[in-house]
Amino acid sequence: MISANNVTLRIGKKALFEDVNIKFTEGNCYGLIGANGAGKSTFLKILSGQLETTKGDVSMTPGQRLSVLEQDHFKYDEFPVLDTVIMGNQRLYDIMKEKDAIYAKEDFSDEDGIRASELEGEFAELNGWEAESDAATLLNGLGIETDLHYSLMKDLNGNEKVKVLLARALFGNPDILLLDEPTNHLDLDAISWLEEFLINFDNTVIVVSHDRYFLNKVCTHIADIDYGKIQLYAGNYDFWYESSQLLIRQMKEANRKKEEKIKELQEFISRFSANASKSKQATSRKRALEKIQLDEIKPSSRKYPYIDFRPNREIGNEVLMVENLSKTIDGVKVLDNLTFTLGHDDKVAFVGSNELAKTTFFQILAGELEPDEGTYKWGVTTSQSYFPKDNTKEFDNDLTIADWLTGYSEIKDATYVRGFLGRMLFAGDDGVKKMRVLSGGERVRCMLSKMMISGSNVLIFDEPTNHLDMESITALNNGMMKFPGVILFSSRDHQIVQTTANRIMEILPNGQLIDKITTYDEYLESDEMARKRQVYTTEGNPDDD
């Protein structure tokens, strides 16, 4: 168990948290939610002891071990992958190193023998003999192949490092597990594996995530941060959302009834206060009026952008034809003979672990890369708007947000352009912010403003939810669902894939394509998907039939 007791944190004159009291108990998974800037990550740092409180304290059951998902992706660059995972239980790792040092001595003394015996006893208590196999199991589950287990961390790419650091946090059955955005940079297979791990985890989990499907799948409770307080709700994210909305509706209804009662009393007092025969009643009504207090309903600190993609032109029947398209990157064939045709009703999710292949394909369709072989052809009625995974070059300039967006608008009127910025929560002076200084979330909202103002009837999204808060993700999800044109997209957000796509394409590790007209959940459950996974897990290559 871990609890916050009267915790207050002030940053300057601002109180981020004020007298927070909350208890997290064994066997439960708590989703910590709140608007951007509400203090989710900060609160995890308080719980882990990385950040001092202004007032109050954090207490933990004596003898319990707390594990945290590390955010520094370079901290363990000089260590082997397997060692990095085992360091998740630092005491066990220290014992292993001390044992190795003792046994490596040429002049092994009696004192060394006694110390080695003590270490062996503690090593066994900590399940040290299973440490390497347990670490390997975690790594394999998250998609880190066995041949990388003895590589140095610095030799891994960014996504692989994230998976190793997650395995490190999960290692050794910690009593309390703190996870800040654990699904970031994970492919959908790895997220699915993590969901099952946490569902079966018996100890305490506190997790920050913008993935609604993930929170629904793993959480038993939701801890909602708003106005410097943390309110605990039983149930998953959807249950919290419905409960909180119901509470607001009930409070509004109670206030409405009170307002009607106040109005009735005020009218009575006004009509009869001058009437001697009714003055006694009027006085009693006035007293009753004075006692009525309208409950203060604070609006949530959450702000939802308004995302609405409206095409300027209706799309025709011929949308996209791809024929025998192939591409090799750094000697690896990431796209191998892709062939398909898109219709005017298609919303296609590109899924699976082959991130480079998806990004490469989108770059080809956007005209940023040329295929090595094959062709693609857009229909004459189509217009495309592209959301790249890496949008750095869009912001490498000294323009203001408003000037930048005006450059992509057919209508150059300032009020018109600022309307699109306003929908994406850029209000007032935000329009004169320089592009270079924007945060990750602001950059994404700018890119979505650009896509809205373009009026395109084909949208291409490469991981658009990176850096977005849950409110913006929900708004984007709604915008994609109601868009009347064609969408090609990749996303780690299960709910967006499931609710938007009517067609699933997976580019396999060998660059070939599986193409199914189906929902994502149905695709995951399909016989072909299960067979494909089994083949790649056991053999590393698809069979020939």
Coordinates of C-alpha atoms in Angstrom, one line a residue:
M1 CA 0.0 0.0 0.0
I2 CA 1.1 3.6 -0.7
S3 CA -0.7 6.7 0.4
A4 CA -0.5 10.5 0.2
N5 CA -1.3 12.3 3.5
N6 CA -2.3 16.0 3.3
V7 CA 0.1 16.5 0.4
T8 CA 0.5 20.0 -0.9
L9 CA 2.9 21.1 -3.6
R10 CA 3.4 24.8 -4.4
I11 CA 5.3 26.0 -7.4
G12 CA 5.9 29.7 -6.7
K13 CA 2.6 31.1 -5.6
K14 CA 0.6 28.4 -7.4
A15 CA -0.6 25.3 -5.6
L16 CA -0.5 22.4 -7.9
F17 CA -1.9 20.1 -5.2
E18 CA -3.7 21.1 -2.0
D19 CA -4.2 18.8 1.0
V20 CA -4.4 15.6 -1.1
N21 CA -5.3 12.5 0.8
I22 CA -5.5 9.3 -1.2
K23 CA -4.7 5.6 -0.6
F24 CA -3.6 3.1 -3.2
T25 CA -4.1 -0.5 -2.1
E26 CA -2.8 -4.0 -3.1
G27 CA -4.5 -5.8 -5.9
N28 CA -5.8 -2.7 -7.7
C29 CA -4.8 -0.8 -10.8
Y30 CA -5.3 3.0 -10.6
G31 CA -5.5 5.1 -13.7
L32 CA -4.3 8.7 -12.9
I33 CA -6.0 11.1 -15.3
G34 CA -6.3 14.9 -15.7
A35 CA -5.9 17.7 -18.2
N36 CA -2.4 18.5 -19.5
G37 CA -0.6 20.5 -16.7
A38 CA -2.9 19.1 -14.0
G39 CA 0.2 17.3 -12.4
K40 CA -0.1 13.6 -13.3
S41 CA 3.6 13.0 -13.8
T42 CA 4.4 15.3 -10.9
F43 CA 2.2 13.3 -8.6
L44 CA 4.0 10.1 -9.6
K45 CA 7.3 11.8 -8.8
I46 CA 6.0 12.7 -5.4
L47 CA 4.9 9.1 -4.8
S48 CA 8.3 7.8 -5.8
G49 CA 10.2 10.2 -3.7
Q50 CA 11.8 12.0 -6.7
L51 CA 10.1 15.2 -5.7
E52 CA 9.7 16.8 -2.3
T53 CA 6.3 18.1 -1.1
T54 CA 5.6 21.5 0.3
K55 CA 3.5 20.0 3.0
G56 CA 2.4 16.5 3.9
D57 CA 4.1 13.1 3.2
V58 CA 3.9 9.8 1.4
S59 CA 3.9 6.6 3.3
M60 CA 4.4 3.0 2.1
T61 CA 4.0 -0.4 3.7
P62 CA 7.4 -1.2 5.3
G63 CA 9.5 -3.7 3.4
Q64 CA 7.7 -3.2 0.1
R65 CA 9.5 -2.5 -3.1
L66 CA 8.5 0.3 -5.5
S67 CA 9.4 0.3 -9.2
V68 CA 9.2 3.2 -11.6
L69 CA 9.2 3.3 -15.4
E70 CA 12.4 5.3 -16.2
Q71 CA 12.0 8.3 -18.6
D72 CA 15.7 8.8 -19.3
H73 CA 16.3 6.6 -22.4
F74 CA 20.1 7.1 -22.3
K75 CA 20.7 6.3 -18.6
Y76 CA 21.7 2.7 -19.2
D77 CA 23.4 3.0 -22.6
E78 CA 26.6 1.3 -21.4
F79 CA 24.9 -1.7 -19.9
P80 CA 23.7 -4.9 -21.6
V81 CA 20.0 -5.2 -22.2
L82 CA 19.5 -8.2 -19.9
D83 CA 21.4 -6.5 -17.1
T84 CA 19.3 -3.3 -17.5
V85 CA 16.1 -5.4 -16.9
I86 CA 17.5 -7.2 -13.9
M87 CA 18.5 -3.8 -12.4
G88 CA 14.8 -3.3 -11.9
N89 CA 15.4 -5.2 -8.7
Q90 CA 18.6 -3.3 -7.7
R91 CA 19.2 -5.4 -4.6
L92 CA 19.2 -8.6 -6.6
Y93 CA 21.5 -7.0 -9.2
D94 CA 24.0 -5.8 -6.6
I95 CA 24.1 -9.3 -5.1
M96 CA 24.8 -10.8 -8.5
K97 CA 27.7 -8.4 -9.1
E98 CA 29.2 -8.9 -5.6
K99 CA 29.0 -12.7 -6.0
D100 CA 30.7 -12.6 -9.4
A101 CA 33.5 -10.4 -7.9
I102 CA 34.1 -12.7 -5.0
Y103 CA 34.2 -15.9 -7.1
A104 CA 36.6 -14.2 -9.5
K105 CA 39.2 -13.7 -6.8
E106 CA 42.4 -15.7 -7.1
D107 CA 43.0 -15.6 -3.4
F108 CA 39.6 -16.7 -2.2
S109 CA 39.6 -16.4 1.7
D110 CA 37.4 -17.9 4.4
E111 CA 35.8 -14.5 4.9
D112 CA 35.0 -14.5 1.2
G113 CA 33.4 -17.9 1.6
I114 CA 31.2 -16.8 4.5
R115 CA 30.2 -13.7 2.5
A116 CA 29.4 -15.7 -0.6
S117 CA 27.3 -18.1 1.5
E118 CA 25.3 -15.1 2.9
L119 CA 24.8 -13.7 -0.6
E120 CA 23.7 -17.1 -2.0
G121 CA 21.0 -17.3 0.6
E122 CA 19.6 -13.9 -0.2
F123 CA 20.0 -14.5 -3.9
A124 CA 17.8 -17.6 -3.6
E125 CA 15.2 -15.7 -1.6
L126 CA 15.0 -13.1 -4.3
N127 CA 14.5 -15.8 -7.0
G128 CA 17.9 -15.0 -8.4
W129 CA 18.3 -18.4 -10.2
E130 CA 15.3 -17.4 -12.4
A131 CA 16.4 -13.8 -12.9
E132 CA 17.8 -14.2 -16.4
S133 CA 14.9 -16.3 -17.7
D134 CA 12.3 -14.0 -16.1
A135 CA 14.0 -11.0 -17.7
A136 CA 14.1 -12.7 -21.1
T137 CA 10.5 -13.7 -20.9
L138 CA 9.5 -10.0 -20.3
L139 CA 11.7 -8.9 -23.2
N140 CA 10.3 -11.4 -25.6
G141 CA 6.8 -10.6 -24.5
L142 CA 7.4 -6.9 -25.4
G143 CA 8.9 -7.9 -28.8
I144 CA 12.7 -7.6 -28.0
E145 CA 14.1 -10.6 -29.8
T146 CA 16.6 -12.9 -28.0
D147 CA 19.5 -11.9 -30.2
L148 CA 19.3 -8.4 -28.7
H149 CA 19.3 -9.5 -25.0
Y150 CA 23.1 -9.3 -24.8
S151 CA 23.5 -6.1 -26.8
L152 CA 24.4 -2.8 -25.2
M153 CA 21.5 -0.5 -24.7
K154 CA 23.1 2.2 -26.8
D155 CA 22.9 -0.1 -29.8
L156 CA 19.1 -0.3 -29.6
N157 CA 16.7 2.1 -31.4
G158 CA 14.4 4.4 -29.5
N159 CA 11.3 2.1 -29.5
E160 CA 13.4 -0.9 -28.4
K161 CA 14.9 1.1 -25.5
V162 CA 11.4 2.0 -24.3
K163 CA 10.4 -1.7 -24.2
V164 CA 13.6 -2.6 -22.3
L165 CA 12.9 0.1 -19.7
L166 CA 9.3 -1.1 -19.4
A167 CA 10.6 -4.6 -18.8
R168 CA 13.0 -3.2 -16.2
A169 CA 10.0 -1.6 -14.3
L170 CA 8.0 -4.9 -14.4
F171 CA 10.9 -7.1 -13.4
G172 CA 10.9 -9.0 -10.1
N173 CA 7.3 -8.6 -9.1
P174 CA 7.4 -5.2 -7.4
D175 CA 4.9 -4.4 -4.7
I176 CA 4.1 -1.0 -6.1
L177 CA 4.4 -0.2 -9.8
L178 CA 4.4 3.4 -11.1
L179 CA 4.0 3.7 -14.9
D180 CA 4.0 7.1 -16.7
E181 CA 2.7 6.7 -20.3
P182 CA 3.9 3.0 -20.6
T183 CA 2.2 2.6 -24.0
N184 CA 4.1 5.4 -25.7
H185 CA 6.2 4.1 -28.6
L186 CA 4.8 0.6 -28.2
D187 CA 3.2 -1.2 -31.1
L188 CA -0.2 -2.7 -30.7
D189 CA 1.1 -6.2 -30.1
A190 CA 3.3 -5.0 -27.2
I191 CA 0.4 -3.0 -25.8
S192 CA -1.8 -6.0 -25.9
W193 CA 0.9 -8.0 -24.1
L194 CA 1.2 -5.3 -21.4
E195 CA -2.5 -5.2 -20.9
E196 CA -2.6 -8.9 -20.1
F197 CA 0.4 -8.6 -17.8
L198 CA -1.2 -5.9 -15.7
I199 CA -4.6 -7.6 -15.6
N200 CA -2.8 -10.6 -14.0
F201 CA -0.6 -8.5 -11.8
D202 CA -1.5 -9.0 -8.1
N203 CA 0.1 -6.0 -6.5
T204 CA -0.5 -2.2 -6.7
V205 CA -0.3 -0.3 -10.1
I206 CA -0.6 3.4 -10.6
V207 CA -0.6 4.4 -14.3
V208 CA -0.8 7.6 -16.3
S209 CA -1.9 7.0 -19.9
H210 CA -3.8 8.8 -22.7
D211 CA -4.9 5.5 -24.1
R212 CA -8.6 5.1 -23.2
Y213 CA -8.8 1.5 -24.4
F214 CA -5.8 0.6 -22.3
L215 CA -7.3 2.3 -19.2
N216 CA -10.6 0.5 -19.7
K217 CA -8.8 -2.8 -20.1
V218 CA -6.5 -2.7 -17.0
C219 CA -7.9 -0.2 -14.4
T220 CA -10.0 -1.1 -11.4
H221 CA -10.1 2.5 -10.3
I222 CA -9.7 6.0 -11.7
A223 CA -7.9 8.8 -9.8
D224 CA -9.0 12.1 -11.3
I225 CA -6.9 15.2 -10.8
D226 CA -8.8 18.5 -11.1
Y227 CA -8.4 21.8 -9.3
G228 CA -5.5 20.5 -7.2
K229 CA -7.6 17.7 -5.7
I230 CA -7.7 14.0 -6.5
Q231 CA -11.0 12.2 -6.6
L232 CA -11.1 8.4 -6.5
Y233 CA -13.7 6.5 -8.5
A234 CA -14.2 2.7 -8.7
G235 CA -14.3 1.2 -12.2
N236 CA -12.4 1.8 -15.4
Y237 CA -12.2 5.0 -17.6
D238 CA -15.6 4.7 -19.3
F239 CA -17.2 4.1 -15.9
W240 CA -15.5 7.2 -14.5
Y241 CA -16.5 9.3 -17.5
E242 CA -20.2 8.2 -17.3
S243 CA -20.2 8.6 -13.5
S244 CA -18.7 12.1 -13.6
Q245 CA -21.1 13.2 -16.3
L246 CA -24.0 11.8 -14.4
L247 CA -22.9 13.6 -11.2
I248 CA -22.7 16.9 -13.1
R249 CA -26.2 16.4 -14.6
Q250 CA -27.6 15.5 -11.2
M251 CA -26.1 18.7 -9.6
K252 CA -27.4 20.8 -12.5
E253 CA -30.8 19.3 -12.1
A254 CA -30.8 19.9 -8.3
N255 CA -29.7 23.5 -9.0
R256 CA -32.5 23.9 -11.6
K257 CA -35.1 22.8 -9.0
K258 CA -33.6 25.2 -6.5
E259 CA -33.7 28.0 -9.0
E260 CA -37.3 27.3 -9.7
K261 CA -38.1 27.3 -6.0
I262 CA -36.2 30.6 -5.5
K263 CA -38.1 32.2 -8.4
E264 CA -41.4 31.0 -6.9
L265 CA -40.5 32.4 -3.5
Q266 CA -39.3 35.7 -5.0
E267 CA -42.6 36.1 -6.9
F268 CA -44.6 35.3 -3.8
I269 CA -42.6 37.9 -1.7
S270 CA -42.9 40.5 -4.4
R271 CA -46.7 40.0 -4.7
F272 CA -47.6 39.8 -1.1
S273 CA -45.0 41.6 1.0
A274 CA -47.2 44.8 0.9
N275 CA -50.3 42.8 1.7
A276 CA -51.0 42.9 5.5
S277 CA -52.9 39.6 5.5
K278 CA -50.1 37.8 3.7
S279 CA -47.1 39.5 5.4
K280 CA -46.5 36.7 7.9
Q281 CA -46.3 34.2 5.0
A282 CA -44.1 36.5 3.0
T283 CA -41.7 36.8 5.9
S284 CA -41.5 33.0 6.3
R285 CA -40.9 32.6 2.5
K286 CA -38.2 35.2 2.7
R287 CA -36.4 33.3 5.4
A288 CA -36.7 30.1 3.3
L289 CA -35.3 32.0 0.3
E290 CA -32.3 33.1 2.3
K291 CA -31.5 29.4 3.3
I292 CA -31.4 28.1 -0.3
Q293 CA -27.8 27.8 -1.5
L294 CA -27.0 26.9 -5.1
D295 CA -24.4 24.2 -5.2
E296 CA -21.3 25.5 -6.9
I297 CA -20.6 23.4 -10.0
K298 CA -17.0 24.0 -11.1
P299 CA -16.5 23.4 -14.8
S300 CA -13.8 20.9 -15.3
S301 CA -10.3 22.3 -16.1
R302 CA -10.3 20.0 -19.2
K303 CA -10.7 21.7 -22.5
Y304 CA -11.8 19.8 -25.7
P305 CA -10.7 21.1 -29.1
Y306 CA -13.2 21.0 -31.9
I307 CA -11.9 18.8 -34.8
D308 CA -14.0 18.7 -37.9
F309 CA -12.5 17.8 -41.3
R310 CA -14.7 19.1 -44.0
P311 CA -13.7 18.3 -47.6
N312 CA -14.2 21.0 -50.2
R313 CA -15.1 18.4 -52.8
E314 CA -16.9 15.1 -52.8
I315 CA -14.6 12.2 -53.6
G316 CA -15.2 10.0 -56.7
N317 CA -15.2 6.3 -57.0
E318 CA -11.6 6.1 -58.1
V319 CA -9.4 7.0 -55.1
L320 CA -6.1 5.2 -55.1
M321 CA -4.5 2.4 -57.1
V322 CA -1.3 0.8 -55.8
E323 CA 0.4 -1.8 -58.1
N324 CA 3.5 -3.9 -57.3
L325 CA 5.0 -1.2 -55.1
S326 CA 8.4 -2.0 -53.4
K327 CA 10.9 -0.1 -51.4
T328 CA 14.3 -0.9 -49.8
I329 CA 15.7 1.1 -46.9
D330 CA 19.3 0.6 -45.8
G331 CA 19.5 -2.8 -47.5
V332 CA 16.2 -4.0 -46.0
K333 CA 13.1 -4.5 -48.2
V334 CA 10.4 -2.8 -46.1
L335 CA 7.7 -2.8 -48.9
D336 CA 7.5 -5.9 -51.1
N337 CA 5.1 -5.9 -54.1
L338 CA 2.2 -4.1 -52.5
T339 CA -1.0 -4.1 -54.7
F340 CA -4.4 -2.9 -53.7
T341 CA -7.2 -0.4 -54.7
L342 CA -9.1 2.0 -52.5
G343 CA -12.7 2.8 -52.8
H344 CA -14.5 6.1 -51.7
D345 CA -15.8 4.6 -48.4
D346 CA -12.5 3.1 -47.2
K347 CA -11.0 4.1 -43.9
V348 CA -7.8 2.0 -43.7
A349 CA -5.8 1.3 -40.5
F350 CA -2.2 0.2 -41.1
V351 CA -1.3 -1.9 -38.1
G352 CA 1.5 -4.2 -36.8
S353 CA 5.0 -3.8 -35.6
N354 CA 6.7 -2.7 -38.9
E355 CA 6.8 1.0 -38.1
L356 CA 9.4 1.9 -40.7
A357 CA 7.3 0.2 -43.4
K358 CA 4.2 2.2 -42.5
T359 CA 6.0 5.5 -42.4
T360 CA 7.8 4.8 -45.7
F361 CA 4.6 3.9 -47.4
F362 CA 2.9 7.1 -46.2
Q363 CA 5.9 9.2 -47.3
I364 CA 5.6 7.6 -50.8
L365 CA 1.9 8.4 -51.0
A366 CA 2.6 12.0 -49.9
G367 CA 5.2 12.4 -52.6
E368 CA 8.2 12.7 -50.2
L369 CA 9.8 9.4 -51.4
E370 CA 9.9 7.5 -54.6
P371 CA 9.3 3.7 -54.8
D372 CA 12.0 1.5 -56.1
E373 CA 9.5 -0.5 -58.1
G374 CA 5.8 -0.3 -58.9
T375 CA 3.4 2.6 -59.1
Y376 CA 0.6 4.4 -57.3
K377 CA -2.1 6.6 -58.8
W378 CA -4.5 9.0 -57.0
G379 CA -7.9 9.5 -58.5
V380 CA -8.5 12.8 -60.3
T381 CA -11.2 13.9 -57.7
T382 CA -8.9 13.4 -54.7
S383 CA -6.9 15.9 -52.7
Q384 CA -4.6 14.7 -49.9
S385 CA -3.5 16.1 -46.6
Y386 CA -0.7 14.3 -44.7
F387 CA 0.2 14.2 -41.0
P388 CA 3.8 13.0 -40.7
K389 CA 5.1 11.2 -37.7
D390 CA 8.1 13.6 -37.7
N391 CA 6.9 17.1 -38.2
T392 CA 10.1 18.9 -37.2
K393 CA 10.7 20.6 -40.5
E394 CA 7.3 22.3 -40.4
F395 CA 8.4 24.2 -37.3
D396 CA 11.9 25.1 -38.3
N397 CA 11.0 28.7 -39.2
D398 CA 10.4 32.1 -37.5
L399 CA 6.8 32.5 -38.5
T400 CA 3.9 33.0 -36.0
I401 CA 1.2 30.3 -35.8
A402 CA -1.3 32.5 -37.6
D403 CA 1.1 33.4 -40.4
W404 CA 2.1 29.8 -40.9
L405 CA -1.5 28.6 -41.1
T406 CA -2.5 31.4 -43.4
G407 CA 0.1 30.0 -45.9
Y408 CA -2.0 26.8 -46.2
S409 CA -5.4 28.5 -46.5
E410 CA -7.1 29.5 -49.7
I411 CA -8.9 32.2 -47.8
K412 CA -6.3 34.6 -46.4
D413 CA -8.7 36.5 -44.1
A414 CA -7.1 36.7 -40.6
T415 CA -10.5 36.1 -38.8
Y416 CA -11.1 33.0 -40.9
V417 CA -7.7 31.5 -40.1
R418 CA -7.9 32.4 -36.4
G419 CA -11.2 30.5 -36.3
F420 CA -9.3 27.3 -37.1
L421 CA -6.7 28.1 -34.4
G422 CA -9.4 28.8 -31.9
R423 CA -11.0 25.4 -32.5
M424 CA -7.7 23.9 -31.6
L425 CA -7.5 25.9 -28.3
F426 CA -5.1 28.6 -29.6
A427 CA -6.9 31.7 -28.2
G428 CA -6.0 35.4 -28.1
D429 CA -2.3 36.1 -28.2
D430 CA -1.5 32.4 -28.9
G431 CA -1.8 33.2 -32.6
V432 CA 1.4 35.3 -32.4
K433 CA 3.5 32.5 -30.8
K434 CA 6.5 31.6 -32.8
M435 CA 6.5 28.1 -34.4
R436 CA 10.0 27.3 -33.0
V437 CA 8.8 27.5 -29.3
L438 CA 5.8 25.3 -29.5
S439 CA 5.5 22.2 -27.3
G440 CA 4.9 18.8 -28.8
G441 CA 1.1 18.9 -28.1
E442 CA 0.9 22.4 -29.6
R443 CA 2.7 21.3 -32.7
V444 CA 0.2 18.4 -33.2
R445 CA -2.7 20.8 -32.8
C446 CA -1.2 23.1 -35.4
M447 CA -0.8 20.2 -37.8
L448 CA -4.5 19.2 -37.3
S449 CA -5.5 22.9 -37.9
K450 CA -3.6 22.7 -41.2
M451 CA -5.4 19.5 -42.2
M452 CA -8.8 21.0 -41.3
I453 CA -8.1 24.2 -43.3
S454 CA -6.9 22.2 -46.3
G455 CA -10.4 20.9 -47.2
S456 CA -8.9 17.7 -48.4
N457 CA -11.0 14.6 -49.1
V458 CA -8.2 12.1 -48.3
L459 CA -6.4 12.2 -45.0
I460 CA -3.2 10.4 -44.2
F461 CA -2.2 10.2 -40.5
D462 CA 1.1 8.6 -39.2
E463 CA 0.7 8.3 -35.4
P464 CA -1.3 11.5 -34.9
T465 CA -2.0 11.0 -31.1
N466 CA 1.7 11.3 -30.0
H467 CA 1.9 14.3 -27.6
L468 CA -1.9 14.7 -27.4
D469 CA -3.9 14.8 -24.1
M470 CA -6.9 12.6 -23.7
E471 CA -9.3 15.4 -24.5
S472 CA -7.6 16.1 -27.8
I473 CA -7.4 12.4 -28.6
T474 CA -11.2 12.1 -28.0
A475 CA -11.8 15.1 -30.3
L476 CA -9.6 13.6 -33.0
N477 CA -11.3 10.3 -32.7
N478 CA -14.7 11.9 -33.2
G479 CA -13.4 14.0 -36.1
M480 CA -12.0 10.9 -37.9
M481 CA -15.2 8.9 -37.3
K482 CA -17.5 11.5 -38.9
F483 CA -15.1 12.4 -41.8
P484 CA -17.0 11.7 -45.1
G485 CA -13.8 11.1 -47.1
V486 CA -11.1 8.4 -47.2
I487 CA -8.6 8.0 -44.4
L488 CA -5.3 6.0 -44.3
F489 CA -3.7 6.0 -40.9
S490 CA -1.6 4.3 -38.3
S491 CA -2.2 4.7 -34.6
R492 CA -1.3 2.9 -31.4
D493 CA -4.6 4.0 -29.9
H494 CA -6.7 0.9 -30.0
Q495 CA -10.0 2.8 -29.7
I496 CA -9.2 5.0 -32.7
V497 CA -8.3 2.0 -34.8
Q498 CA -11.4 0.1 -33.7
T499 CA -13.9 2.9 -34.1
T500 CA -12.6 4.5 -37.3
A501 CA -11.3 1.7 -39.6
N502 CA -13.5 -0.5 -41.8
R503 CA -10.4 -2.0 -43.5
I504 CA -7.2 -3.3 -41.9
M505 CA -3.8 -3.6 -43.7
E506 CA -0.8 -5.0 -42.0
I507 CA 2.7 -4.8 -43.6
L508 CA 4.5 -7.8 -42.3
P509 CA 8.2 -7.9 -41.3
N510 CA 9.1 -9.2 -44.7
G511 CA 7.4 -6.2 -46.4
Q512 CA 4.3 -8.1 -47.7
L513 CA 0.7 -7.1 -47.1
I514 CA -2.3 -8.6 -45.3
D515 CA -5.4 -6.8 -46.4
K516 CA -8.8 -7.4 -44.8
I517 CA -12.2 -5.6 -44.9
T518 CA -13.0 -5.9 -41.2
T519 CA -12.8 -4.2 -37.9
Y520 CA -9.6 -4.2 -35.9
D521 CA -11.0 -6.4 -33.1
E522 CA -12.3 -8.9 -35.6
Y523 CA -8.9 -8.9 -37.3
L524 CA -7.1 -9.6 -34.1
E525 CA -9.4 -12.6 -33.5
S526 CA -9.2 -14.0 -37.0
D527 CA -7.6 -17.3 -37.8
E528 CA -5.1 -15.8 -40.2
M529 CA -3.9 -13.3 -37.6
A530 CA -3.3 -16.0 -35.1
R531 CA -1.5 -18.2 -37.7
K532 CA 0.7 -15.3 -38.8
R533 CA 1.7 -14.5 -35.2
Q534 CA 2.5 -18.1 -34.5
V535 CA 4.6 -18.4 -37.7
Y536 CA 6.7 -15.3 -36.9
T537 CA 7.1 -16.2 -33.2
T538 CA 8.3 -19.7 -33.7
E539 CA 10.1 -19.5 -37.1
G540 CA 10.9 -15.9 -37.7
N541 CA 9.7 -16.2 -41.4
P542 CA 6.4 -17.0 -43.0
D543 CA 6.0 -20.4 -44.5
D544 CA 5.5 -20.8 -48.2
D545 CA 1.9 -22.1 -48.5

